[in-house]
């Protein structure tokens, strides 16, 4: 049994969403595949690195060898799934289309994928909204703070306008093809979010930047619904400069967007920033080629309308 859970790109509103503003994000056709087979013990294999996990449900203790950070998501997902669907012994194999931590919500897709696979393997049915909630609980447990955006979009699929607190969503029209450029990422989401919080505490005027991002999201929603790519591209640039004011857009992103200007309607960081994924709305078909010429890993992606599912 194999589950696919889509990665997520943030089109508008990241960081401001942490302070209650709405955001628009899209599930994409690249993400994470989780294979689950019932077994006499629980183990997790990820990519080429075999990670062995021993989890004692009675004591609530775990011992693991391998990538600790990745494992913390997988382990928290197993515990969450066990609480929700009862005990299960199974082997899980996780395979991702992106390197972890680039900003394509690999952690949320992993959590959502493992929980969905666990439920399917245990013969339980999990609704998309319940899955979104459980995935968010894992993100909160591992990261300390996280908006419900990534887990919700990976679980539900499509282009969603998210209102974070209390959580609600609205399905928007698909946006067509996107291009992703992956730059080296400097810093973890958790630390970058903490830096923005510190800046906001130090400087009152940062509240206006957050409000402005909220206004961009509202305007962008109308452009998505109208299928107006010129408008979307322009607003992506504006959103990116506002994120720059929060200190999360580095010079390499600015130079890249300047270089790509003739080939795109617009572009911006996707996620916490300081490198990582840059999402681009292509105007001309050769965007990925131009990126490859610059030695930058590039992916053409489409919106995934279905969200996490058994294949
Ligand atoms: O860097 P990512 O893909 O984990 O995205 C973080 C998005 C933020 O808005 C900065 C934080 C959040 O929890 O929504």
PDB file of N, CA and C in Angstrom, residues 13-23 147-148 161-167 197 200 210-211 214 217:
ATOM      1  N   UNK A  13       1.519  35.114   1.570  1.00  0.00           N
ATOM      2  CA  UNK A  13       1.111  35.254   2.970  1.00  0.00           C
ATOM      3  C   UNK A  13       1.911  34.528   4.042  1.00  0.00           C
ATOM      4  N   UNK A  14       3.011  33.820   3.677  1.00  0.00           N
ATOM      5  CA  UNK A  14       3.769  33.179   4.754  1.00  0.00           C
ATOM      6  C   UNK A  14       4.337  34.233   5.717  1.00  0.00           C
ATOM      7  N   UNK A  15       4.674  33.830   6.886  1.00  0.00           N
ATOM      8  CA  UNK A  15       5.087  34.666   8.023  1.00  0.00           C
ATOM      9  C   UNK A  15       3.902  35.463   8.584  1.00  0.00           C
ATOM     10  N   UNK A  16       3.173  36.230   7.714  1.00  0.00           N
ATOM     11  CA  UNK A  16       2.019  36.970   8.240  1.00  0.00           C
ATOM     12  C   UNK A  16       0.960  35.993   8.766  1.00  0.00           C
ATOM     13  N   UNK A  17       0.925  34.782   8.179  1.00  0.00           N
ATOM     14  CA  UNK A  17      -0.059  33.778   8.601  1.00  0.00           C
ATOM     15  C   UNK A  17       0.164  33.370  10.066  1.00  0.00           C
ATOM     16  N   UNK A  18       1.421  33.487  10.522  1.00  0.00           N
ATOM     17  CA  UNK A  18       1.745  33.163  11.920  1.00  0.00           C
ATOM     18  C   UNK A  18       1.016  34.142  12.863  1.00  0.00           C
ATOM     19  N   UNK A  19       0.728  35.362  12.350  1.00  0.00           N
ATOM     20  CA  UNK A  19       0.066  36.386  13.168  1.00  0.00           C
ATOM     21  C   UNK A  19      -1.416  36.525  12.805  1.00  0.00           C
ATOM     22  N   UNK A  20      -1.976  35.443  12.211  1.00  0.00           N
ATOM     23  CA  UNK A  20      -3.420  35.398  12.002  1.00  0.00           C
ATOM     24  C   UNK A  20      -3.906  35.872  10.646  1.00  0.00           C
ATOM     25  N   UNK A  21      -2.978  36.352   9.784  1.00  0.00           N
ATOM     26  CA  UNK A  21      -3.427  36.793   8.455  1.00  0.00           C
ATOM     27  C   UNK A  21      -3.712  35.577   7.577  1.00  0.00           C
ATOM     28  N   UNK A  22      -4.555  35.752   6.549  1.00  0.00           N
ATOM     29  CA  UNK A  22      -4.792  34.625   5.640  1.00  0.00           C
ATOM     30  C   UNK A  22      -3.587  34.390   4.731  1.00  0.00           C
ATOM     31  N   UNK A  23      -3.540  33.227   4.106  1.00  0.00           N
ATOM     32  CA  UNK A  23      -2.451  32.916   3.171  1.00  0.00           C
ATOM     33  C   UNK A  23      -3.014  32.069   2.049  1.00  0.00           C
ATOM     34  N   UNK A 147       1.963  27.230  11.719  1.00  0.00           N
ATOM     35  CA  UNK A 147       0.585  27.485  11.305  1.00  0.00           C
ATOM     36  C   UNK A 147       0.019  26.188  10.726  1.00  0.00           C
ATOM     37  N   UNK A 148      -1.305  26.086  10.611  1.00  0.00           N
ATOM     38  CA  UNK A 148      -1.886  24.839  10.081  1.00  0.00           C
ATOM     39  C   UNK A 148      -1.766  24.717   8.563  1.00  0.00           C
ATOM     40  N   UNK A 161      -7.068  29.067   0.151  1.00  0.00           N
ATOM     41  CA  UNK A 161      -6.881  30.272   0.963  1.00  0.00           C
ATOM     42  C   UNK A 161      -7.131  29.817   2.389  1.00  0.00           C
ATOM     43  N   UNK A 162      -6.113  29.979   3.204  1.00  0.00           N
ATOM     44  CA  UNK A 162      -6.176  29.487   4.583  1.00  0.00           C
ATOM     45  C   UNK A 162      -6.417  30.650   5.534  1.00  0.00           C
ATOM     46  N   UNK A 163      -7.351  30.491   6.441  1.00  0.00           N
ATOM     47  CA  UNK A 163      -7.442  31.408   7.579  1.00  0.00           C
ATOM     48  C   UNK A 163      -6.962  30.584   8.774  1.00  0.00           C
ATOM     49  N   UNK A 164      -5.885  31.043   9.459  1.00  0.00           N
ATOM     50  CA  UNK A 164      -5.257  30.139  10.424  1.00  0.00           C
ATOM     51  C   UNK A 164      -6.002  29.933  11.737  1.00  0.00           C
ATOM     52  N   UNK A 165      -6.481  31.016  12.370  1.00  0.00           N
ATOM     53  CA  UNK A 165      -7.015  30.857  13.736  1.00  0.00           C
ATOM     54  C   UNK A 165      -8.349  31.561  13.873  1.00  0.00           C
ATOM     55  N   UNK A 166      -9.488  30.933  14.014  1.00  0.00           N
ATOM     56  CA  UNK A 166      -9.640  29.484  13.954  1.00  0.00           C
ATOM     57  C   UNK A 166      -9.495  29.029  12.499  1.00  0.00           C
ATOM     58  N   UNK A 167      -9.038  27.785  12.319  1.00  0.00           N
ATOM     59  CA  UNK A 167      -8.719  27.304  10.991  1.00  0.00           C
ATOM     60  C   UNK A 167      -9.962  27.182  10.104  1.00  0.00           C
ATOM     61  N   UNK A 197       9.729  37.199  14.677  1.00  0.00           N
ATOM     62  CA  UNK A 197       9.011  37.566  15.901  1.00  0.00           C
ATOM     63  C   UNK A 197       9.818  38.592  16.720  1.00  0.00           C
ATOM     64  N   UNK A 200       9.622  41.960  15.059  1.00  0.00           N
ATOM     65  CA  UNK A 200       8.279  42.519  15.258  1.00  0.00           C
ATOM     66  C   UNK A 200       8.140  43.096  16.675  1.00  0.00           C
ATOM     67  N   UNK A 210       3.182  43.387   8.155  1.00  0.00           N
ATOM     68  CA  UNK A 210       2.321  42.198   8.274  1.00  0.00           C
ATOM     69  C   UNK A 210       0.920  42.516   7.723  1.00  0.00           C
ATOM     70  N   UNK A 211       0.402  43.703   8.071  1.00  0.00           N
ATOM     71  CA  UNK A 211      -0.920  44.105   7.555  1.00  0.00           C
ATOM     72  C   UNK A 211      -0.889  44.196   6.037  1.00  0.00           C
ATOM     73  N   UNK A 214      -1.174  40.920   4.447  1.00  0.00           N
ATOM     74  CA  UNK A 214      -2.587  40.493   4.504  1.00  0.00           C
ATOM     75  C   UNK A 214      -3.388  41.114   3.362  1.00  0.00           C
ATOM     76  N   UNK A 217      -2.680  39.373   0.088  1.00  0.00           N
ATOM     77  CA  UNK A 217      -3.374  38.080  -0.001  1.00  0.00           C
ATOM     78  C   UNK A 217      -4.821  38.282  -0.469  1.00  0.00           C
TER      79      UNK A 217
END
